[in-house]
Short mmCIF file of C-alpha atoms and ligand atoms in Angstrom, two decimals:
data_model
loop_
_atom_site.label_atom_id
_atom_site.label_comp_id
_atom_site.label_asym_id
_atom_site.label_seq_id
_atom_site.Cartn_x
_atom_site.Cartn_y
_atom_site.Cartn_z
CA MET A 1 -30.53 -38.68 -23.56
CA ARG A 2 -27.10 -37.37 -22.41
CA ILE A 3 -27.02 -36.72 -19.04
CA LEU A 4 -24.18 -34.25 -17.28
CA VAL A 5 -22.17 -36.11 -14.09
CA LYS A 6 -22.93 -33.14 -12.14
CA ASP A 7 -26.89 -35.06 -12.59
CA MET A 8 -25.17 -38.19 -11.72
CA ALA A 9 -26.22 -39.45 -9.10
CA ALA A 10 -29.90 -37.92 -8.34
CA ALA A 11 -30.32 -40.05 -11.32
CA ALA A 12 -28.40 -43.70 -9.74
CA GLY A 13 -31.06 -42.51 -6.68
CA LYS A 14 -34.20 -41.87 -9.05
CA GLN A 15 -34.30 -44.90 -11.35
CA PRO A 16 -30.87 -47.18 -10.58
CA ASP A 17 -32.00 -49.54 -13.54
CA ALA A 18 -32.37 -46.72 -16.34
CA GLU A 19 -29.37 -46.91 -18.31
CA LEU A 20 -27.82 -43.39 -18.94
CA GLU A 21 -25.51 -41.33 -21.40
CA ALA A 22 -22.83 -39.48 -20.59
CA ALA A 23 -20.03 -37.24 -23.01
CA GLY A 24 -16.78 -35.28 -22.41
CA TRP A 25 -13.56 -35.58 -21.71
CA VAL A 26 -11.19 -38.08 -20.22
CA HIS A 27 -9.56 -36.22 -16.57
CA ARG A 28 -8.49 -38.74 -15.12
CA ILE A 29 -7.33 -42.83 -15.78
CA ARG A 30 -6.47 -45.27 -12.94
CA ASP A 31 -6.19 -49.18 -14.01
CA MET A 32 -7.12 -51.33 -10.10
CA GLY A 33 -6.68 -55.17 -11.12
CA GLY A 34 -9.37 -56.35 -13.67
CA ILE A 35 -10.81 -52.25 -13.41
CA ARG A 36 -10.41 -48.60 -14.58
CA PHE A 37 -11.91 -46.00 -13.64
CA VAL A 38 -12.52 -43.05 -15.10
CA ILE A 39 -12.67 -39.70 -14.07
CA LEU A 40 -14.97 -37.56 -17.12
CA ARG A 41 -14.89 -33.79 -17.60
CA ASP A 42 -17.28 -31.93 -18.82
CA ARG A 43 -19.52 -28.63 -18.57
CA SER A 44 -20.90 -29.32 -15.07
CA GLY A 45 -17.60 -31.02 -13.20
CA LEU A 46 -16.19 -34.11 -12.43
CA GLY A 47 -17.84 -37.66 -12.60
CA GLN A 48 -16.67 -41.09 -12.37
CA LEU A 49 -17.00 -44.17 -14.61
CA VAL A 50 -16.41 -47.92 -14.30
CA LEU A 51 -15.30 -50.18 -16.85
CA ALA A 52 -14.27 -53.74 -16.78
CA GLU A 53 -10.82 -54.24 -18.36
CA ASP A 54 -11.84 -56.82 -20.43
CA SER A 55 -14.94 -54.58 -21.95
CA GLY A 56 -14.27 -54.97 -25.58
CA ALA A 57 -13.52 -51.11 -25.16
CA PRO A 58 -11.58 -48.94 -27.43
CA ALA A 59 -8.26 -47.97 -26.33
CA PHE A 60 -8.30 -43.82 -25.42
CA THR A 61 -6.43 -42.17 -24.31
CA LEU A 62 -6.53 -38.73 -21.42
CA GLU A 63 -8.24 -35.85 -23.04
CA SER A 64 -9.97 -37.96 -25.42
CA VAL A 65 -13.39 -37.28 -26.03
CA ILE A 66 -15.84 -39.89 -25.67
CA ARG A 67 -19.61 -40.90 -25.44
CA VAL A 68 -20.75 -43.99 -22.77
CA ARG A 69 -23.57 -45.26 -21.70
CA GLY A 70 -24.24 -47.39 -18.68
CA LEU A 71 -26.23 -47.72 -15.38
CA PRO A 72 -25.79 -45.44 -12.18
CA ALA A 73 -24.90 -46.23 -9.04
CA LEU A 74 -24.45 -44.48 -6.15
CA ASN A 75 -20.98 -44.33 -4.41
CA GLU A 76 -19.87 -42.33 -1.93
CA LYS A 77 -15.93 -42.38 -2.49
CA ALA A 78 -16.81 -41.46 -6.21
CA PRO A 79 -17.00 -37.62 -7.53
CA GLY A 80 -20.45 -35.92 -6.51
CA GLY A 81 -21.80 -39.26 -4.88
CA ALA A 82 -22.32 -41.68 -7.91
CA GLU A 83 -20.49 -43.00 -10.97
CA LEU A 84 -20.97 -44.69 -13.72
CA ARG A 85 -20.86 -48.50 -14.33
CA VAL A 86 -20.43 -48.31 -18.56
CA ALA A 87 -21.79 -50.69 -20.99
CA SER A 88 -20.49 -49.36 -24.29
CA LEU A 89 -17.94 -46.58 -24.82
CA GLU A 90 -17.41 -44.59 -28.40
CA VAL A 91 -14.28 -42.98 -28.38
CA LEU A 92 -15.76 -39.18 -30.29
CA SER A 93 -12.08 -36.96 -29.99
CA ARG A 94 -8.47 -39.14 -29.44
CA ALA A 95 -6.35 -37.21 -27.93
CA ALA A 96 -2.35 -37.07 -29.33
CA PRO A 97 -0.83 -39.12 -26.59
CA ASP A 98 1.99 -35.94 -25.66
CA LEU A 99 0.39 -34.04 -23.91
CA PRO A 100 2.60 -30.71 -23.78
CA TYR A 101 0.48 -29.53 -20.04
CA GLN A 102 -0.74 -32.32 -17.78
CA VAL A 103 -3.85 -30.72 -17.42
CA ASN A 104 -5.50 -32.25 -14.29
CA GLY A 105 -1.77 -31.36 -12.55
CA ASP A 106 -1.79 -28.79 -9.78
CA ILE A 107 -1.63 -25.48 -11.46
CA SER A 108 -0.42 -24.44 -8.36
CA LYS A 109 3.29 -26.50 -9.40
CA ILE A 110 3.19 -24.50 -13.35
CA GLY A 111 4.34 -21.43 -13.85
CA LEU A 112 2.30 -18.67 -15.69
CA GLU A 113 4.23 -18.65 -18.69
CA ALA A 114 3.53 -22.63 -19.42
CA ILE A 115 -0.39 -21.81 -18.31
CA LEU A 116 -0.28 -19.13 -21.52
CA ASP A 117 1.61 -20.83 -23.75
CA ASN A 118 -0.54 -23.51 -23.44
CA ARG A 119 -3.43 -21.69 -23.18
CA PRO A 120 -6.00 -24.15 -24.95
CA LEU A 121 -5.78 -26.68 -22.81
CA SER A 122 -5.12 -25.33 -19.69
CA LEU A 123 -8.35 -23.64 -19.98
CA ARG A 124 -9.46 -27.21 -19.93
CA ASN A 125 -7.74 -27.55 -15.92
CA PRO A 126 -11.11 -27.10 -13.46
CA LYS A 127 -9.44 -24.42 -11.98
CA ILE A 128 -8.23 -22.42 -14.92
CA ARG A 129 -11.66 -22.78 -15.44
CA SER A 130 -13.61 -21.75 -12.43
CA VAL A 131 -11.71 -18.17 -13.21
CA PHE A 132 -13.72 -17.67 -16.29
CA LYS A 133 -16.89 -18.88 -14.04
CA VAL A 134 -16.65 -16.26 -11.52
CA GLN A 135 -15.44 -13.74 -15.15
CA ASP A 136 -19.62 -14.63 -17.11
CA THR A 137 -20.73 -13.93 -13.53
CA ILE A 138 -19.39 -10.22 -12.72
CA VAL A 139 -20.05 -8.95 -16.19
CA GLU A 140 -24.07 -10.84 -15.85
CA SER A 141 -24.82 -8.67 -12.96
CA PHE A 142 -22.70 -5.42 -13.83
CA ALA A 143 -25.04 -6.18 -16.40
CA ALA A 144 -28.06 -6.91 -14.55
CA TYR A 145 -27.55 -4.00 -11.71
CA LEU A 146 -28.06 -1.81 -14.56
CA ARG A 147 -30.62 -2.77 -16.14
CA ASN A 148 -33.14 -2.60 -13.69
CA ARG A 149 -31.40 1.18 -13.28
CA ASP A 150 -33.00 2.47 -16.70
CA PHE A 151 -29.48 2.09 -18.00
CA THR A 152 -29.33 1.26 -21.39
CA GLU A 153 -26.75 -1.42 -22.35
CA ILE A 154 -24.54 -0.12 -25.66
CA LYS A 155 -21.76 -0.77 -28.21
CA THR A 156 -19.73 1.64 -29.51
CA SER A 157 -16.49 2.11 -32.30
CA LYS A 158 -13.36 0.40 -30.97
CA LEU A 159 -11.63 2.97 -33.62
CA THR A 160 -11.13 6.37 -32.87
CA ALA A 161 -9.20 9.53 -34.44
CA GLY A 162 -7.82 10.04 -30.73
CA SER A 163 -6.64 9.83 -27.57
CA THR A 164 -9.86 10.28 -25.09
CA GLU A 165 -7.38 9.28 -21.42
CA GLY A 166 -4.05 10.66 -22.62
CA GLY A 167 -1.49 10.07 -25.84
CA THR A 168 1.21 7.45 -24.69
CA ASN A 169 -0.51 4.14 -25.42
CA LEU A 170 -2.15 4.11 -27.83
CA PHE A 171 -2.36 1.69 -30.96
CA GLN A 172 -1.88 2.96 -34.54
CA VAL A 173 -3.77 0.38 -36.87
CA ASP A 174 -3.59 1.56 -40.86
CA TYR A 175 -7.17 2.66 -41.66
CA PHE A 176 -7.85 2.68 -45.48
CA ASP A 177 -4.65 6.11 -46.62
CA ARG A 178 -4.65 6.89 -43.02
CA LYS A 179 -3.78 5.84 -39.42
CA LEU A 180 -6.72 5.08 -36.22
CA TYR A 181 -5.74 3.89 -32.86
CA LEU A 182 -7.48 1.34 -31.53
CA ALA A 183 -10.26 3.33 -27.74
CA GLN A 184 -8.77 3.51 -24.56
CA SER A 185 -12.01 3.28 -23.77
CA PRO A 186 -16.46 4.50 -24.76
CA GLN A 187 -15.56 7.39 -22.47
CA LEU A 188 -16.66 10.31 -25.17
CA TYR A 189 -19.21 7.76 -27.33
CA LYS A 190 -20.39 7.19 -24.13
CA GLU A 191 -21.07 11.29 -23.20
CA ALA A 192 -22.46 11.07 -26.42
CA MET A 193 -25.14 9.07 -25.18
CA VAL A 194 -25.94 10.39 -21.65
CA ALA A 195 -25.96 14.37 -24.33
CA SER A 196 -28.62 11.55 -26.83
CA GLY A 197 -30.97 11.06 -24.48
CA LEU A 198 -30.66 7.48 -23.00
CA GLU A 199 -29.30 9.27 -19.57
CA ARG A 200 -27.86 6.33 -18.04
CA VAL A 201 -25.74 3.83 -20.77
CA PHE A 202 -23.50 1.28 -19.92
CA GLU A 203 -20.56 -0.93 -21.95
CA ILE A 204 -18.67 -4.21 -21.79
CA GLY A 205 -16.27 -3.85 -24.80
CA PRO A 206 -12.51 -4.15 -25.30
CA VAL A 207 -10.28 -1.46 -24.29
CA TYR A 208 -6.97 -0.93 -25.55
CA ARG A 209 -3.92 0.13 -24.00
CA ALA A 210 -0.56 0.10 -25.65
CA GLU A 211 1.16 0.18 -21.99
CA LYS A 212 4.57 -1.18 -22.68
CA HIS A 213 5.39 -1.69 -19.62
CA ASP A 214 4.58 -5.76 -17.96
CA THR A 215 3.85 -5.11 -14.84
CA PRO A 216 1.15 -8.04 -12.58
CA ARG A 217 -2.00 -4.89 -13.15
CA HIS A 218 -1.32 -4.53 -17.15
CA LEU A 219 -2.47 -5.40 -20.52
CA ASN A 220 -2.22 -4.10 -23.12
CA GLU A 221 -6.47 -5.26 -24.12
CA TYR A 222 -8.52 -5.86 -21.57
CA VAL A 223 -12.77 -5.63 -20.40
CA SER A 224 -13.91 -1.77 -19.05
CA LEU A 225 -17.27 -2.40 -17.84
CA ASP A 226 -18.15 0.66 -18.37
CA LEU A 227 -21.88 2.88 -17.32
CA GLU A 228 -22.32 6.99 -17.76
CA ILE A 229 -24.69 8.44 -16.10
CA GLY A 230 -26.95 11.63 -16.40
CA PHE A 231 -28.28 14.06 -14.16
CA ILE A 232 -25.02 13.46 -11.19
CA GLU A 233 -23.92 17.03 -8.96
CA SER A 234 -21.09 14.97 -7.40
CA GLU A 235 -18.34 11.75 -8.07
CA LEU A 236 -20.20 11.59 -4.33
CA GLU A 237 -22.78 10.47 -6.12
CA LEU A 238 -21.11 7.51 -8.75
CA ILE A 239 -19.37 6.21 -5.29
CA GLU A 240 -22.42 5.21 -3.66
CA LEU A 241 -23.75 3.69 -7.39
CA GLU A 242 -19.91 2.24 -6.93
CA ARG A 243 -21.09 1.16 -3.72
CA GLU A 244 -23.82 -0.67 -4.52
CA LEU A 245 -22.77 -2.11 -8.06
CA LEU A 246 -20.10 -3.86 -5.81
CA ALA A 247 -22.53 -4.82 -3.48
CA HIS A 248 -25.02 -6.45 -6.17
CA ILE A 249 -22.14 -8.47 -7.97
CA PHE A 250 -20.71 -9.81 -4.87
CA GLY A 251 -23.78 -11.04 -3.80
CA GLU A 252 -23.79 -12.47 -6.81
CA VAL A 253 -20.98 -13.99 -6.81
CA ALA A 254 -21.22 -15.71 -3.15
CA ARG A 255 -24.69 -17.19 -4.60
CA LYS A 256 -23.19 -18.45 -8.31
CA ASN A 257 -19.83 -19.60 -7.43
CA GLY A 258 -18.98 -21.63 -4.07
CA PRO A 259 -17.08 -23.91 -5.56
CA ASP A 260 -15.14 -21.67 -7.86
CA LEU A 261 -14.53 -19.08 -4.88
CA ALA A 262 -13.60 -22.51 -3.12
CA ALA A 263 -10.98 -23.83 -5.50
CA TRP A 264 -8.80 -20.71 -5.02
CA GLY A 265 -10.20 -19.97 -0.83
CA ALA A 266 -11.71 -16.56 -2.00
CA SER A 267 -14.29 -14.91 -0.20
CA VAL A 268 -15.97 -11.84 -1.03
CA PRO A 269 -17.57 -8.51 1.38
CA GLY A 270 -20.50 -9.13 2.43
CA PRO A 271 -22.73 -5.43 2.03
CA GLU A 272 -22.20 -4.64 4.78
CA ASP A 273 -18.42 -4.78 4.49
CA LEU A 274 -18.91 -2.80 1.33
CA ALA A 275 -21.01 -0.02 3.57
CA ARG A 276 -18.11 0.49 6.31
CA ALA A 277 -16.29 0.49 3.14
CA PRO A 278 -14.11 4.91 3.84
CA THR A 279 -13.56 7.69 1.49
CA LEU A 280 -10.26 9.30 1.41
CA SER A 281 -9.39 12.53 -0.44
CA TYR A 282 -6.10 12.21 -2.60
CA GLU A 283 -4.51 14.64 0.11
CA GLU A 284 -5.94 12.34 3.23
CA ALA A 285 -4.98 9.08 1.03
CA LEU A 286 -1.44 10.28 0.14
CA LYS A 287 -0.45 11.93 4.16
CA LEU A 288 -2.56 8.12 5.47
CA ALA A 289 0.38 5.52 2.99
CA ASN A 290 3.40 7.54 4.13
CA GLU A 291 1.98 7.37 7.22
CA GLU A 292 1.68 3.14 7.08
CA ALA A 293 4.93 3.12 4.82
CA ALA A 294 7.36 4.65 7.52
CA ARG A 295 4.91 1.87 10.07
CA ASP A 296 5.15 -1.21 8.22
CA LYS A 297 8.19 -3.46 7.37
CA LYS A 298 7.43 -4.41 4.09
CA ALA A 299 7.62 -0.48 2.65
CA SER A 300 10.91 1.30 1.76
CA ALA A 301 11.65 3.09 4.47
CA SER A 302 13.39 5.87 2.99
CA SER A 303 11.36 6.39 0.08
CA ARG A 304 8.47 9.44 0.83
CA ILE A 305 5.54 8.22 -2.01
CA PHE A 306 4.89 10.76 -3.93
CA ASP A 307 1.43 9.57 -4.91
CA ILE A 308 -1.53 7.14 -5.28
CA ASN A 309 0.88 3.95 -6.54
CA PRO A 310 0.69 0.33 -6.19
CA GLU A 311 2.95 0.71 -2.87
CA ALA A 312 0.16 3.31 -1.99
CA GLU A 313 -2.03 1.15 -2.77
CA ARG A 314 -1.32 -2.04 -1.12
CA LEU A 315 -0.91 0.40 2.75
CA LEU A 316 -4.29 2.57 1.97
CA CYS A 317 -6.26 -1.80 1.63
CA GLU A 318 -4.25 -2.50 4.53
CA TRP A 319 -4.63 0.13 6.76
CA SER A 320 -8.37 -0.33 5.94
CA ARG A 321 -8.80 -4.05 6.53
CA ARG A 322 -6.92 -3.05 10.14
CA GLU A 323 -9.30 0.05 10.84
CA HIS A 324 -12.20 -0.55 8.99
CA GLY A 325 -12.73 -4.86 8.03
CA VAL A 326 -12.34 -4.44 4.68
CA ASP A 327 -10.85 -4.77 1.32
CA LEU A 328 -12.10 -1.22 -0.32
CA VAL A 329 -11.05 2.06 -0.40
CA PHE A 330 -12.20 5.40 -2.12
CA VAL A 331 -10.06 8.31 -3.04
CA ASN A 332 -11.51 10.79 -4.32
CA ALA A 333 -10.58 15.15 -5.25
CA PHE A 334 -7.47 14.21 -6.95
CA PRO A 335 -5.35 17.29 -8.47
CA ARG A 336 -6.36 17.85 -11.68
CA ARG A 337 -3.00 17.07 -13.38
CA HIS A 338 -3.66 12.58 -12.66
CA ARG A 339 -7.27 13.32 -14.47
CA PRO A 340 -7.66 13.81 -17.94
CA PHE A 341 -9.38 16.54 -19.40
CA TYR A 342 -13.14 16.08 -19.30
CA THR A 343 -12.85 15.52 -15.71
CA TYR A 344 -14.97 18.55 -13.29
CA PRO A 345 -12.95 20.86 -11.57
CA LEU A 346 -13.83 20.48 -7.80
CA ALA A 347 -14.66 24.12 -6.90
CA GLU A 348 -18.20 26.05 -7.92
CA SER A 349 -17.97 27.71 -10.59
CA GLY A 350 -17.39 25.09 -13.16
CA LYS A 351 -15.01 27.04 -15.24
CA SER A 352 -11.92 25.31 -16.27
CA GLY A 353 -8.96 27.18 -13.91
CA ALA A 354 -11.62 27.55 -11.63
CA GLY A 355 -9.80 24.97 -9.05
CA THR A 356 -6.48 22.93 -9.25
CA LEU A 357 -9.10 20.35 -7.64
CA THR A 358 -11.15 18.12 -9.52
CA MET A 359 -14.50 15.56 -8.57
CA SER A 360 -12.91 12.21 -9.72
CA PHE A 361 -12.19 9.20 -7.00
CA ASP A 362 -10.84 5.65 -7.75
CA ALA A 363 -12.00 1.79 -5.91
CA ILE A 364 -8.88 0.49 -4.48
CA PHE A 365 -9.63 -3.25 -3.84
CA ARG A 366 -7.43 -5.51 -1.97
CA GLY A 367 -4.79 -3.53 -2.88
CA LEU A 368 -5.19 -2.05 -6.46
CA GLU A 369 -6.62 0.30 -8.39
CA ILE A 370 -10.39 -1.81 -10.17
CA SER A 371 -12.24 1.68 -10.90
CA SER A 372 -11.89 5.54 -12.36
CA GLY A 373 -14.31 7.68 -12.73
CA SER A 374 -15.40 11.15 -11.88
CA ARG A 375 -18.34 14.05 -12.91
CA ARG A 376 -17.48 15.26 -16.00
CA GLN A 377 -17.65 18.82 -17.66
CA HIS A 378 -20.15 19.95 -19.68
CA ASP A 379 -19.76 23.09 -20.23
CA TYR A 380 -18.70 23.83 -23.50
CA ASP A 381 -16.98 26.88 -22.92
CA ALA A 382 -14.39 25.07 -19.66
CA VAL A 383 -13.90 22.36 -22.19
CA VAL A 384 -12.61 24.63 -24.97
CA GLU A 385 -10.42 25.82 -23.84
CA ALA A 386 -9.06 23.10 -21.58
CA LEU A 387 -7.86 21.25 -24.76
CA PRO A 388 -4.92 23.00 -24.72
CA LYS A 389 -2.91 22.28 -21.18
CA PHE A 390 -3.50 18.63 -22.81
CA GLY A 391 -1.67 18.95 -26.02
CA LEU A 392 -5.73 18.43 -27.43
CA LYS A 393 -6.73 20.32 -30.49
CA PRO A 394 -10.42 21.58 -29.77
CA GLU A 395 -10.90 21.45 -34.22
CA ASN A 396 -9.68 17.77 -34.37
CA MET A 397 -12.81 16.94 -31.32
CA ALA A 398 -15.26 18.04 -33.28
CA GLY A 399 -17.62 15.44 -32.51
CA TYR A 400 -16.94 15.81 -29.30
CA LEU A 401 -18.07 19.34 -28.92
CA GLN A 402 -21.02 19.03 -30.26
CA ILE A 403 -22.52 16.73 -27.50
CA LEU A 404 -21.77 19.33 -25.74
CA LYS A 405 -22.12 22.36 -27.62
CA TYR A 406 -25.93 21.49 -28.18
CA GLY A 407 -27.17 21.15 -24.76
CA CYS A 408 -25.71 18.15 -22.36
CA PRO A 409 -27.18 17.28 -18.79
CA PRO A 410 -24.26 17.35 -15.96
CA HIS A 411 -23.33 14.15 -16.42
CA GLY A 412 -20.25 11.46 -14.75
CA GLY A 413 -19.36 7.47 -14.61
CA PHE A 414 -16.39 5.40 -13.56
CA ALA A 415 -15.37 2.24 -15.74
CA LEU A 416 -14.99 -1.24 -13.31
CA GLY A 417 -11.98 -3.24 -14.74
CA CYS A 418 -13.53 -6.48 -15.44
CA GLU A 419 -10.32 -8.55 -15.57
CA ARG A 420 -9.16 -7.02 -12.33
CA LEU A 421 -11.79 -7.44 -10.47
CA THR A 422 -11.76 -11.16 -11.36
CA GLN A 423 -8.67 -10.97 -10.14
CA LYS A 424 -9.23 -9.30 -6.90
CA ILE A 425 -12.37 -11.19 -6.19
CA LEU A 426 -9.79 -15.15 -6.60
CA GLY A 427 -6.25 -13.69 -5.47
CA LEU A 428 -5.30 -14.11 -8.81
CA GLY A 429 -1.45 -13.34 -8.33
CA ASN A 430 -2.08 -11.97 -11.81
CA VAL A 431 -3.94 -10.68 -13.78
CA LYS A 432 -3.12 -12.09 -17.35
CA GLU A 433 -4.90 -14.81 -15.51
CA ALA A 434 -8.12 -13.55 -15.62
CA SER A 435 -7.15 -12.69 -19.14
CA LEU A 436 -8.98 -16.21 -21.02
CA PHE A 437 -6.16 -14.84 -24.27
CA PRO A 438 -4.15 -12.34 -22.45
CA ARG A 439 -1.79 -9.85 -24.48
CA ASP A 440 1.10 -8.42 -23.46
CA ARG A 441 3.64 -6.42 -25.02
CA ARG A 442 5.29 -9.80 -26.13
CA ARG A 443 1.86 -12.12 -26.85
CA VAL A 444 0.01 -12.11 -29.24
CA GLU A 445 -0.71 -15.69 -29.66
CA PRO A 446 -2.37 -18.00 -29.18
P1 LIG B 501 -3.03 2.37 -13.66
O1 LIG B 501 -2.89 3.20 -12.92
O2 LIG B 501 -3.24 1.45 -12.52
O3 LIG B 501 -2.31 2.17 -14.92
P2 LIG B 501 -5.61 3.95 -14.86
O4 LIG B 501 -5.47 4.15 -13.78
O5 LIG B 501 -4.22 4.36 -16.01
O6 LIG B 501 -4.53 2.17 -14.15
P3 LIG B 501 -7.98 3.95 -15.77
O7 LIG B 501 -7.85 4.93 -17.14
O8 LIG B 501 -7.94 4.14 -14.65
O9 LIG B 501 -6.77 3.40 -15.59
O10 LIG B 501 -9.09 2.38 -16.02
C1 LIG B 501 -10.09 2.31 -15.73
C2 LIG B 501 -9.86 1.21 -14.86
O11 LIG B 501 -9.24 -0.10 -15.57
C3 LIG B 501 -8.85 0.54 -14.10
O12 LIG B 501 -9.10 1.69 -13.23
C4 LIG B 501 -8.59 -0.79 -14.05
O13 LIG B 501 -9.42 -1.43 -13.90
C5 LIG B 501 -8.41 -0.74 -15.39
N1 LIG B 501 -7.37 -0.50 -16.44
C6 LIG B 501 -6.86 0.74 -16.51
N2 LIG B 501 -5.90 -0.29 -17.64
C7 LIG B 501 -5.49 -1.55 -16.76
C8 LIG B 501 -4.21 -2.45 -17.81
N3 LIG B 501 -3.62 -1.90 -18.69
N4 LIG B 501 -4.64 -4.05 -17.64
C9 LIG B 501 -6.01 -3.99 -17.12
N5 LIG B 501 -7.31 -3.22 -16.63
C10 LIG B 501 -6.35 -1.63 -16.77
MG1 LIG B 502 -7.66 5.07 -13.41
#
């Protein structure tokens, strides 16, 4: 029976004379005069193998996949505190010796392009792989938290006839004899499923944005953690939901991913920290960002900040860390011009034109927007009236309008970028590091 390297020490303590089998990749080889130390990597981590030079084992190279049998022994100098003294070794798959990338190396010395060019190999690096262990916990705990609150998971089409978030960053696809677009968000389908009577839904799936610029925060394909909930009155309820959801996700990451966090020198805020995260209106946030810019040496002092741009996001989080001891800020009440057509106005009447502000919000974590949400307009007439102002034609939105026409509860929701959340938890410099096979303007391979 195969044993994982993480269980080797326990096995050595319990039954030192029972032969064990281990298998994995050859992470490192060290020859020490007559003895060969091999670090074996499997899904559980790194473990040490000891081979006599005259063992008669077949030749193998770094990254080859091998299977060994031998007796375990405690050794406090070995990773995990034990080693396997190899009696027999089999090469299951020999790696070519010309590795383009040093899998066992220090990745801080390797540029992002080289890491991404050799992605299938760089993902073997334990530190890089740990990013995706953390991401797994994020996705799993997002879903678990919502399922516990009676949300249903949905999967909706990624091929759409039109835009949901604004028209400029769409990818067009040939669909038989017509043109379709890759979905920018599952927004309208989420709303349809609230109105279908499920009331509370979430979706974890890819979305596509034809962002032309190359920034450390944009991917052209990313995983959206989306939710939508019926029978809410205001975005403030959504902010509280997100605060608790983040507390759950961070708690699970702290509980399950200690070594992964340690590999990146990272930590997550606790629930008591999140409870202190302030909510500022868009107007207050802009004013504060400008005040912060005036006292901040890194900010370009001459230019006024007119929007919650990346610079403002950085300044707001610095302010919150200083004043509230937490690197998270919610900004609400965005002006209508900054939000999609379906955003609910802040004024009482609920009709479009009733106000210039909206029941919308962003969450900014460690200097980066990680989510956007809002209460949505559920009044049919108000949406029909608003669509042309956003360059949209009611006749092209028949499916969506049907949702509103035949009885739709007040509702709202938000979407968290999975890669951005991963990036900020671990302190990664670029969001591409949090995507297994990132797509950007130039990169479509591997
Ligand atoms: P930004 O202003 O930073 O470009 P956005 O406001 O256009 O983002 P939304 O439409 O609000 O993005 O999307 C909801 C969330 O999805 C964002 O808060 C972010 O976490 C994530 N997200 C949006 N665009 C991207 C992208 N191109 N790459 C990675 N994540 C993204
Ligand atoms: Mg946004």
